[in-house]
mmCIF file of C-alpha atoms in Angstrom:
data_model
loop_
_atom_site.group_PDB
_atom_site.id
_atom_site.type_symbol
_atom_site.label_atom_id
_atom_site.label_comp_id
_atom_site.label_asym_id
_atom_site.label_seq_id
_atom_site.Cartn_x
_atom_site.Cartn_y
_atom_site.Cartn_z
ATOM 1 C CA MET A 48 -1.178 18.049 62.899
ATOM 2 C CA LYS A 49 2.428 17.241 61.613
ATOM 3 C CA LYS A 50 3.796 13.878 61.035
ATOM 4 C CA ILE A 51 7.163 13.576 61.612
ATOM 5 C CA LEU A 52 8.796 10.975 59.605
ATOM 6 C CA PRO A 53 10.823 8.082 60.644
ATOM 7 C CA LEU A 54 13.777 7.397 58.735
ATOM 8 C CA ILE A 55 16.868 5.379 58.709
ATOM 9 C CA VAL A 56 18.726 7.741 56.933
ATOM 10 C CA VAL A 57 17.527 11.405 56.498
ATOM 11 C CA ILE A 58 18.185 12.795 52.969
ATOM 12 C CA GLN A 59 17.451 16.505 52.991
ATOM 13 C CA VAL A 60 18.367 19.241 50.365
ATOM 14 C CA VAL A 61 17.289 22.190 52.513
ATOM 15 C CA VAL A 62 16.417 24.745 49.898
ATOM 16 C CA PHE A 63 13.229 22.455 48.551
ATOM 17 C CA ALA A 64 12.146 21.126 51.740
ATOM 18 C CA CYS A 65 8.603 21.527 52.361
ATOM 19 C CA SER A 66 7.325 18.361 54.356
ATOM 20 C CA LYS A 67 6.099 18.352 57.253
ATOM 21 C CA ASP A 68 29.385 4.686 76.590
ATOM 22 C CA GLN A 69 29.431 7.982 78.855
ATOM 23 C CA ILE A 70 31.162 10.948 77.463
ATOM 24 C CA VAL A 71 29.126 13.854 78.744
ATOM 25 C CA ASP A 72 26.204 14.415 80.932
ATOM 26 C CA HIS A 73 24.667 16.968 79.144
ATOM 27 C CA ALA A 74 25.032 20.708 77.693
ATOM 28 C CA GLU A 75 26.553 22.596 80.246
ATOM 29 C CA GLN A 76 30.333 21.999 79.302
ATOM 30 C CA ASN A 77 31.865 24.341 76.527
ATOM 31 C CA GLN A 78 31.177 22.317 73.313
ATOM 32 C CA LYS A 79 32.862 22.214 69.949
ATOM 33 C CA ASN A 80 30.017 21.884 67.723
ATOM 34 C CA LEU A 81 30.464 21.916 63.908
ATOM 35 C CA ILE A 82 28.561 25.219 63.399
ATOM 36 C CA THR A 83 30.323 26.498 60.106
ATOM 37 C CA LYS A 84 29.047 29.385 58.606
ATOM 38 C CA VAL A 85 31.582 29.156 55.232
ATOM 39 C CA GLY A 86 29.251 29.191 52.009
ATOM 40 C CA ALA A 87 29.351 26.513 49.595
ATOM 41 C CA PRO A 88 29.906 27.992 46.244
ATOM 42 C CA PHE A 89 29.880 24.857 44.104
ATOM 43 C CA TYR A 90 28.634 22.162 46.334
ATOM 44 C CA ASP A 91 25.570 21.520 44.394
ATOM 45 C CA ASP A 92 26.144 17.885 42.458
ATOM 46 C CA ILE A 93 27.222 14.500 43.582
ATOM 47 C CA SER A 94 30.965 15.003 42.319
ATOM 48 C CA GLN A 95 31.086 17.911 44.170
ATOM 49 C CA ALA A 96 29.185 18.233 47.492
ATOM 50 C CA ARG A 97 29.003 19.076 51.027
ATOM 51 C CA TYR A 98 27.043 16.759 53.631
ATOM 52 C CA LYS A 99 26.282 17.538 57.025
ATOM 53 C CA GLY A 100 24.996 15.100 59.783
ATOM 54 C CA PHE A 101 24.074 14.320 63.132
ATOM 55 C CA LEU A 102 25.475 11.426 65.243
ATOM 56 C CA ALA A 103 24.521 9.653 68.236
ATOM 57 C CA ASN A 104 24.526 6.454 70.340
ATOM 58 C CA ASN A 105 21.261 5.128 71.536
ATOM 59 C CA SER A 106 21.244 6.968 75.006
ATOM 60 C CA GLY A 107 22.493 10.334 73.311
ATOM 61 C CA SER A 108 25.479 10.048 75.669
ATOM 62 C CA VAL A 109 27.843 10.286 72.869
ATOM 63 C CA ARG A 110 26.533 12.549 70.309
ATOM 64 C CA GLY A 111 27.808 14.928 67.614
ATOM 65 C CA THR A 112 28.181 16.100 64.227
ATOM 66 C CA TYR A 113 30.201 15.588 60.989
ATOM 67 C CA ILE A 114 31.051 17.529 57.690
ATOM 68 C CA LEU A 115 31.998 15.551 54.297
ATOM 69 C CA GLU A 116 33.311 17.434 51.607
ATOM 70 C CA MET A 117 33.812 15.969 47.873
ATOM 71 C CA GLY A 118 35.712 17.802 45.478
ATOM 72 C CA LYS A 119 37.117 17.455 42.136
ATOM 73 C CA GLY A 120 39.653 14.970 41.332
ATOM 74 C CA GLY A 121 38.450 12.632 43.985
ATOM 75 C CA LYS A 122 39.476 14.864 46.969
ATOM 76 C CA PHE A 123 37.360 14.228 50.249
ATOM 77 C CA SER A 124 37.619 15.526 53.360
ATOM 78 C CA LEU A 125 35.809 14.230 56.488
ATOM 79 C CA GLN A 126 35.691 15.727 60.010
ATOM 80 C CA MET A 127 33.772 14.400 63.159
ATOM 81 C CA ALA A 128 32.944 16.657 66.308
ATOM 82 C CA ILE A 129 31.712 14.848 69.409
ATOM 83 C CA VAL A 130 30.274 16.969 72.196
ATOM 84 C CA GLY A 131 32.764 17.539 74.625
ATOM 85 C CA GLN A 132 35.805 15.965 72.680
ATOM 86 C CA GLU A 133 38.070 17.422 70.051
ATOM 87 C CA PRO A 134 37.118 17.431 66.266
ATOM 88 C CA ILE A 135 38.708 14.482 64.470
ATOM 89 C CA ASP A 136 39.867 14.327 60.923
ATOM 90 C CA LEU A 137 39.285 10.964 58.877
ATOM 91 C CA SER A 138 41.027 9.878 55.999
ATOM 92 C CA VAL A 139 40.007 7.673 52.993
ATOM 93 C CA SER A 140 40.860 4.301 53.944
ATOM 94 C CA LYS A 141 39.141 2.344 50.862
ATOM 95 C CA PHE A 142 36.891 3.096 47.917
ATOM 96 C CA ASN A 143 35.619 1.208 45.127
ATOM 97 C CA SER A 144 36.785 2.380 41.467
ATOM 98 C CA ASP A 145 33.806 4.742 41.131
ATOM 99 C CA PHE A 146 33.684 6.228 44.325
ATOM 100 C CA SER A 147 30.166 5.111 45.001
ATOM 101 C CA ARG A 148 31.418 3.419 48.401
ATOM 102 C CA ILE A 149 33.696 5.174 50.377
ATOM 103 C CA HIS A 150 35.229 4.169 53.765
ATOM 104 C CA PHE A 151 37.012 6.785 56.172
ATOM 105 C CA SER A 152 38.769 6.262 59.248
ATOM 106 C CA ASN A 153 40.990 7.269 62.019
ATOM 107 C CA GLY A 154 41.921 4.576 64.704
ATOM 108 C CA GLU A 155 38.704 3.059 65.963
ATOM 109 C CA THR A 156 36.545 6.460 64.637
ATOM 110 C CA ARG A 157 35.407 5.508 61.166
ATOM 111 C CA MET A 158 32.373 6.102 58.832
ATOM 112 C CA TYR A 159 31.349 4.040 55.693
ATOM 113 C CA PHE A 160 29.102 6.134 52.928
ATOM 114 C CA ASP A 161 27.192 4.455 50.092
ATOM 115 C CA PHE A 162 26.868 6.682 47.248
ATOM 116 C CA SER A 163 25.497 4.505 44.400
ATOM 117 C CA ASP A 164 22.384 6.026 44.369
ATOM 118 C CA SER A 165 22.652 9.814 44.162
ATOM 119 C CA HIS A 166 19.083 10.354 45.451
ATOM 120 C CA ASP A 167 19.360 8.030 48.265
ATOM 121 C CA ILE A 168 22.857 8.190 49.906
ATOM 122 C CA GLN A 169 23.420 5.998 52.886
ATOM 123 C CA VAL A 170 25.407 6.345 55.776
ATOM 124 C CA VAL A 171 26.208 2.273 56.022
ATOM 125 C CA GLU A 172 28.130 2.708 59.629
ATOM 126 C CA ALA A 173 29.533 5.194 61.851
ATOM 127 C CA PHE A 174 31.760 4.819 64.956
ATOM 128 C CA TYR A 175 33.239 6.759 67.365
ATOM 129 C CA ASP A 176 36.047 5.321 69.478
ATOM 130 C CA ASN A 177 34.318 1.789 68.488
ATOM 131 C CA ILE A 178 31.286 3.060 69.928
ATOM 132 C CA ALA A 179 28.525 2.520 67.187
ATOM 133 C CA LEU A 180 26.399 5.676 66.191
ATOM 134 C CA THR A 181 23.311 6.359 64.186
ATOM 135 C CA ALA A 182 23.995 9.052 61.420
ATOM 136 C CA SER A 183 21.776 11.380 59.578
ATOM 137 C CA ILE A 184 23.006 13.170 56.392
ATOM 138 C CA HIS A 185 21.749 16.416 54.852
ATOM 139 C CA LYS A 186 22.982 17.612 51.601
ATOM 140 C CA GLU A 187 24.018 21.433 51.965
ATOM 141 C CA ASP A 188 22.773 23.527 49.033
ATOM 142 C CA ALA A 189 25.316 26.500 47.672
ATOM 143 C CA ARG A 190 22.352 29.012 48.021
ATOM 144 C CA MET A 191 21.182 28.013 51.466
ATOM 145 C CA PRO A 192 24.026 26.615 53.826
ATOM 146 C CA ILE A 193 23.087 25.269 57.263
ATOM 147 C CA SER A 194 24.513 24.858 60.676
ATOM 148 C CA LEU A 195 23.862 21.935 62.945
ATOM 149 C CA ARG A 196 23.107 22.264 66.909
ATOM 150 C CA THR A 197 22.835 19.065 69.011
ATOM 151 C CA GLY A 198 21.030 18.651 71.883
ATOM 152 C CA VAL A 199 19.541 16.059 74.354
ATOM 153 C CA PHE A 200 16.037 15.076 75.614
ATOM 154 C CA ASP A 201 15.064 12.789 78.586
ATOM 155 C CA SER A 202 11.873 12.250 80.706
ATOM 156 C CA SER A 203 12.220 11.075 84.391
ATOM 157 C CA GLU A 204 8.577 9.953 84.058
ATOM 158 C CA SER A 205 8.994 7.475 81.290
ATOM 159 C CA PRO A 206 12.333 5.495 81.397
ATOM 160 C CA GLY A 207 13.599 4.746 77.686
ATOM 161 C CA LEU A 208 12.360 8.100 76.724
ATOM 162 C CA SER A 209 15.531 9.880 75.877
ATOM 163 C CA GLY A 210 17.700 10.548 73.048
ATOM 164 C CA THR A 211 19.237 13.547 71.021
ATOM 165 C CA TRP A 212 17.042 16.614 70.085
ATOM 166 C CA ASN A 213 18.785 18.375 67.226
ATOM 167 C CA LEU A 214 18.339 21.612 65.294
ATOM 168 C CA ILE A 215 18.955 22.520 61.592
ATOM 169 C CA LEU A 216 19.580 26.522 61.188
ATOM 170 C CA LEU A 217 19.564 28.151 57.979
ATOM 171 C CA ASP A 218 22.596 30.432 57.669
ATOM 172 C CA GLY A 219 21.673 33.995 56.227
ATOM 173 C CA PHE A 220 18.853 32.630 54.627
ATOM 174 C CA THR A 221 14.880 32.202 55.424
ATOM 175 C CA ARG A 222 12.265 29.674 54.532
ATOM 176 C CA GLY A 223 9.240 30.546 56.572
ATOM 177 C CA ASP A 224 6.382 32.621 55.866
ATOM 178 C CA ILE A 225 7.276 35.474 58.496
ATOM 179 C CA PRO A 226 11.223 35.296 58.787
ATOM 180 C CA PRO A 227 13.135 36.116 61.850
ATOM 181 C CA PRO A 228 14.215 39.239 62.766
ATOM 182 C CA PRO A 229 17.050 40.799 60.444
ATOM 183 C CA GLY A 230 20.369 39.381 61.095
ATOM 184 C CA ASP A 231 19.099 36.262 62.959
ATOM 185 C CA THR A 232 19.020 32.532 61.930
ATOM 186 C CA GLU A 233 15.923 30.593 61.268
ATOM 187 C CA ILE A 234 15.442 27.218 62.797
ATOM 188 C CA ALA A 235 14.397 25.080 59.955
ATOM 189 C CA GLU A 236 13.913 21.410 61.181
ATOM 190 C CA VAL A 237 14.140 19.390 64.281
ATOM 191 C CA ILE A 238 16.011 15.995 63.767
ATOM 192 C CA ILE A 239 15.189 13.475 66.742
ATOM 193 C CA MET A 240 17.360 10.365 67.347
ATOM 194 C CA HIS A 241 15.619 7.747 69.644
ATOM 195 C CA ASN A 242 16.214 3.903 69.944
ATOM 196 C CA GLY A 243 18.551 3.880 66.961
ATOM 197 C CA ASN A 244 15.716 5.505 64.583
ATOM 198 C CA ILE A 245 15.629 9.161 63.065
ATOM 199 C CA TYR A 246 12.753 11.358 62.752
ATOM 200 C CA SER A 247 12.767 14.886 60.720
ATOM 201 C CA ASP A 248 10.195 17.545 61.316
ATOM 202 C CA ASP A 249 10.788 20.477 58.788
ATOM 203 C CA MET A 250 7.264 22.093 59.465
ATOM 204 C CA MET A 251 8.320 24.448 62.350
ATOM 205 C CA GLU A 252 5.107 26.315 63.558
ATOM 206 C CA LEU A 253 5.090 30.289 64.173
ATOM 207 C CA LEU A 254 6.134 31.351 67.448
ATOM 208 C CA ASN A 255 3.558 32.045 70.350
ATOM 209 C CA GLU A 256 3.820 35.801 70.748
ATOM 210 C CA SER A 257 2.020 35.664 74.062
ATOM 211 C CA GLN A 258 4.845 33.163 75.460
ATOM 212 C CA LEU A 259 7.696 34.834 73.972
ATOM 213 C CA CYS A 260 9.109 36.435 77.141
ATOM 214 C CA VAL A 261 12.358 37.530 75.624
ATOM 215 C CA SER A 262 11.208 39.021 72.118
ATOM 216 C CA SER A 263 8.067 40.582 71.078
ATOM 217 C CA VAL A 264 8.419 39.323 67.330
ATOM 218 C CA LEU A 265 6.013 37.029 65.664
ATOM 219 C CA SER A 266 7.990 34.756 63.434
ATOM 220 C CA THR A 267 9.400 31.483 62.450
ATOM 221 C CA PRO A 268 11.541 29.949 65.428
ATOM 222 C CA TYR A 269 15.243 31.523 65.385
ATOM 223 C CA VAL A 270 18.460 31.847 67.175
ATOM 224 C CA SER A 271 20.694 35.096 67.385
ATOM 225 C CA GLY A 272 23.977 36.109 68.908
ATOM 226 C CA PHE A 273 25.952 32.761 68.803
ATOM 227 C CA ASP A 274 29.016 34.659 68.556
ATOM 228 C CA GLY A 275 28.460 37.136 70.891
ATOM 229 C CA ASP A 276 26.973 38.140 74.383
ATOM 230 C CA ASP A 277 23.540 38.627 73.692
ATOM 231 C CA ILE A 278 22.418 35.243 72.820
ATOM 232 C CA ARG A 279 18.721 33.874 72.132
ATOM 233 C CA LEU A 280 17.238 30.686 71.004
ATOM 234 C CA ILE A 281 13.467 31.033 70.665
ATOM 235 C CA CYS A 282 11.442 28.100 69.551
ATOM 236 C CA ASN A 283 8.071 27.433 71.243
ATOM 237 C CA ASN A 284 4.613 26.534 70.284
ATOM 238 C CA GLN A 285 5.762 23.201 68.389
ATOM 239 C CA SER A 286 4.261 19.972 67.890
ATOM 240 C CA SER A 287 6.064 16.850 66.382
ATOM 241 C CA ASP A 288 5.289 13.136 66.169
ATOM 242 C CA PHE A 289 7.741 10.406 66.705
ATOM 243 C CA GLY A 290 8.462 7.020 68.402
ATOM 244 C CA GLY A 291 4.527 6.401 67.970
ATOM 245 C CA GLY A 292 3.463 9.645 69.815
ATOM 246 C CA THR A 293 3.086 13.270 69.623
ATOM 247 C CA SER A 294 5.477 15.877 71.606
ATOM 248 C CA ASN A 295 4.220 19.566 72.278
ATOM 249 C CA TRP A 296 7.824 21.070 72.880
ATOM 250 C CA GLU A 297 9.487 24.406 73.241
ATOM 251 C CA VAL A 298 13.082 25.591 73.637
ATOM 252 C CA VAL A 299 13.471 29.301 74.714
ATOM 253 C CA PHE A 300 16.806 30.703 75.982
ATOM 254 C CA TYR A 301 18.337 33.975 76.648
ATOM 255 C CA PHE A 302 21.697 34.637 77.631
ATOM 256 C CA GLY A 303 23.059 38.445 78.184
ATOM 257 C CA ALA A 304 22.365 41.287 80.052
ATOM 258 C CA GLY A 305 22.231 39.877 83.413
ATOM 259 C CA ALA A 306 20.121 36.827 82.366
ATOM 260 C CA ASP A 307 21.269 33.329 81.894
ATOM 261 C CA ASN A 308 18.187 30.999 82.007
ATOM 262 C CA TYR A 309 15.763 28.955 79.991
ATOM 263 C CA TRP A 310 12.321 30.258 80.261
ATOM 264 C CA ASP A 311 8.963 28.231 80.401
ATOM 265 C CA ALA A 312 5.404 28.890 78.712
ATOM 266 C CA SER A 313 4.730 31.219 81.681
ATOM 267 C CA CYS A 314 7.648 33.497 81.311
ATOM 268 C CA ASN A 315 9.513 32.079 84.388
ATOM 269 C CA PRO A 316 13.346 31.136 84.526
ATOM 270 C CA THR A 317 13.841 27.263 84.337
ATOM 271 C CA THR A 318 16.432 24.890 83.984
ATOM 272 C CA SER A 319 15.994 23.616 80.382
ATOM 273 C CA GLY A 320 13.469 23.403 77.479
ATOM 274 C CA THR A 321 10.185 21.139 77.925
ATOM 275 C CA PHE A 322 8.395 18.549 76.064
ATOM 276 C CA SER A 323 5.100 16.653 76.537
ATOM 277 C CA PHE A 324 5.113 13.314 74.958
ATOM 278 C CA THR A 325 1.665 11.545 74.471
ATOM 279 C CA THR A 326 1.551 7.864 73.048
ATOM 280 C CA GLY A 327 -1.101 6.596 70.826
ATOM 281 C CA GLY A 328 -2.859 5.154 73.840
ATOM 282 C CA GLY A 329 -3.040 8.269 75.601
ATOM 283 C CA THR A 330 -0.351 8.004 78.202
ATOM 284 C CA THR A 331 1.491 11.490 78.699
ATOM 285 C CA SER A 332 4.972 12.064 79.829
ATOM 286 C CA ASN A 333 6.852 15.182 80.524
ATOM 287 C CA GLY A 334 10.678 15.842 80.016
ATOM 288 C CA THR A 335 13.545 18.207 79.280
ATOM 289 C CA ILE A 336 15.513 19.373 76.371
ATOM 290 C CA LEU A 337 19.204 20.887 76.468
ATOM 291 C CA ILE A 338 20.754 22.406 73.707
ATOM 292 C CA ASP A 339 24.554 21.756 73.518
ATOM 293 C CA GLY A 340 26.562 24.913 74.278
ATOM 294 C CA PHE A 341 23.690 26.636 76.615
ATOM 295 C CA PRO A 342 24.196 28.288 78.781
ATOM 296 C CA GLY A 343 27.327 29.910 77.452
ATOM 297 C CA LEU A 344 29.466 29.097 74.440
#
C-alpha cells in the first residue's frame, strides 16, 4: 500500500519523482484555472525557474493555483488564480539583497517565499483578500512542463472530512509504465489539502480495465480534450493515504457526444467522483470528489 506523505510545503521536481470565507460552492462554475501549456525553455535552476502550486483555505471554499517565474536580472512575475475569480497579478513589494526572501502583494492578496535553501523552498505565507491559505510549491522542469487542476472533496458521513483534491498533469510527456493514449495527458500526482496540511501521492495505480466505462485502454490515469468538445478524465482504482487513514478513490468523467456525466465503478452515470476513507481505527466514511471546470469548461 502506498504511503501518501504529509508535508507542510511539497517540493516536487516532476521529472525525477518516483515516490509513492465562502467564494464558490463547488465545480459547476466556468473556472479560470491556471492550466498553462507553455514550455519552460530555461527554467531549470534557482536563478531562472518556474514554480507552480495549489492554494486553499482549511475548508477548501477558497482555492486556486499560482505561477511564479524567476528570470535573469531580478525579474519576477507571480499570478494567482482563485476558482471563480479573475486571475490576479502580484508585484514584488520587498526583498533582501540576495533575493532569497521575496514578498509579493496586490492589496490584501499576498505571498511570501523563502529561497534561502534551494533544495527546500518554502511558501512562508499566502493570503487571498486577507484570507489565509495553505500553499504547495512544485518546480517545473523544462523537459516536463506541468498543469494544475483543482477540486474539492467532502463527506456528509464524517463532518470535517473535507478539503481540496488536486491533480498534477504532465503536459505532453509520460512517466508511467503504460502511457495514456497518444495525445492525452497523464495524471502524475494527487495533492490533497486537509485541515491546513498537504499530502502528496505520485504513485498512481493503473486504470481498472473492467471499470473504465468510457475507454477500453489500460494505462496510467489520464485526461484528454480540455480544449475541445470531447473531454475525458479517467482516474479509477486509486488508493492514497492521508490524514491518518486510507482512501480508495476514483474520478471518471466524460463530456461530449450526448454525455455529460461522472461515472461510478458500475458504469452508471453519477454526479461526482467518489472516495471511501478508512481511519486507522477501522471506521469508514464515504464522500464525493468534484474537479473544478467539470461539467463544461
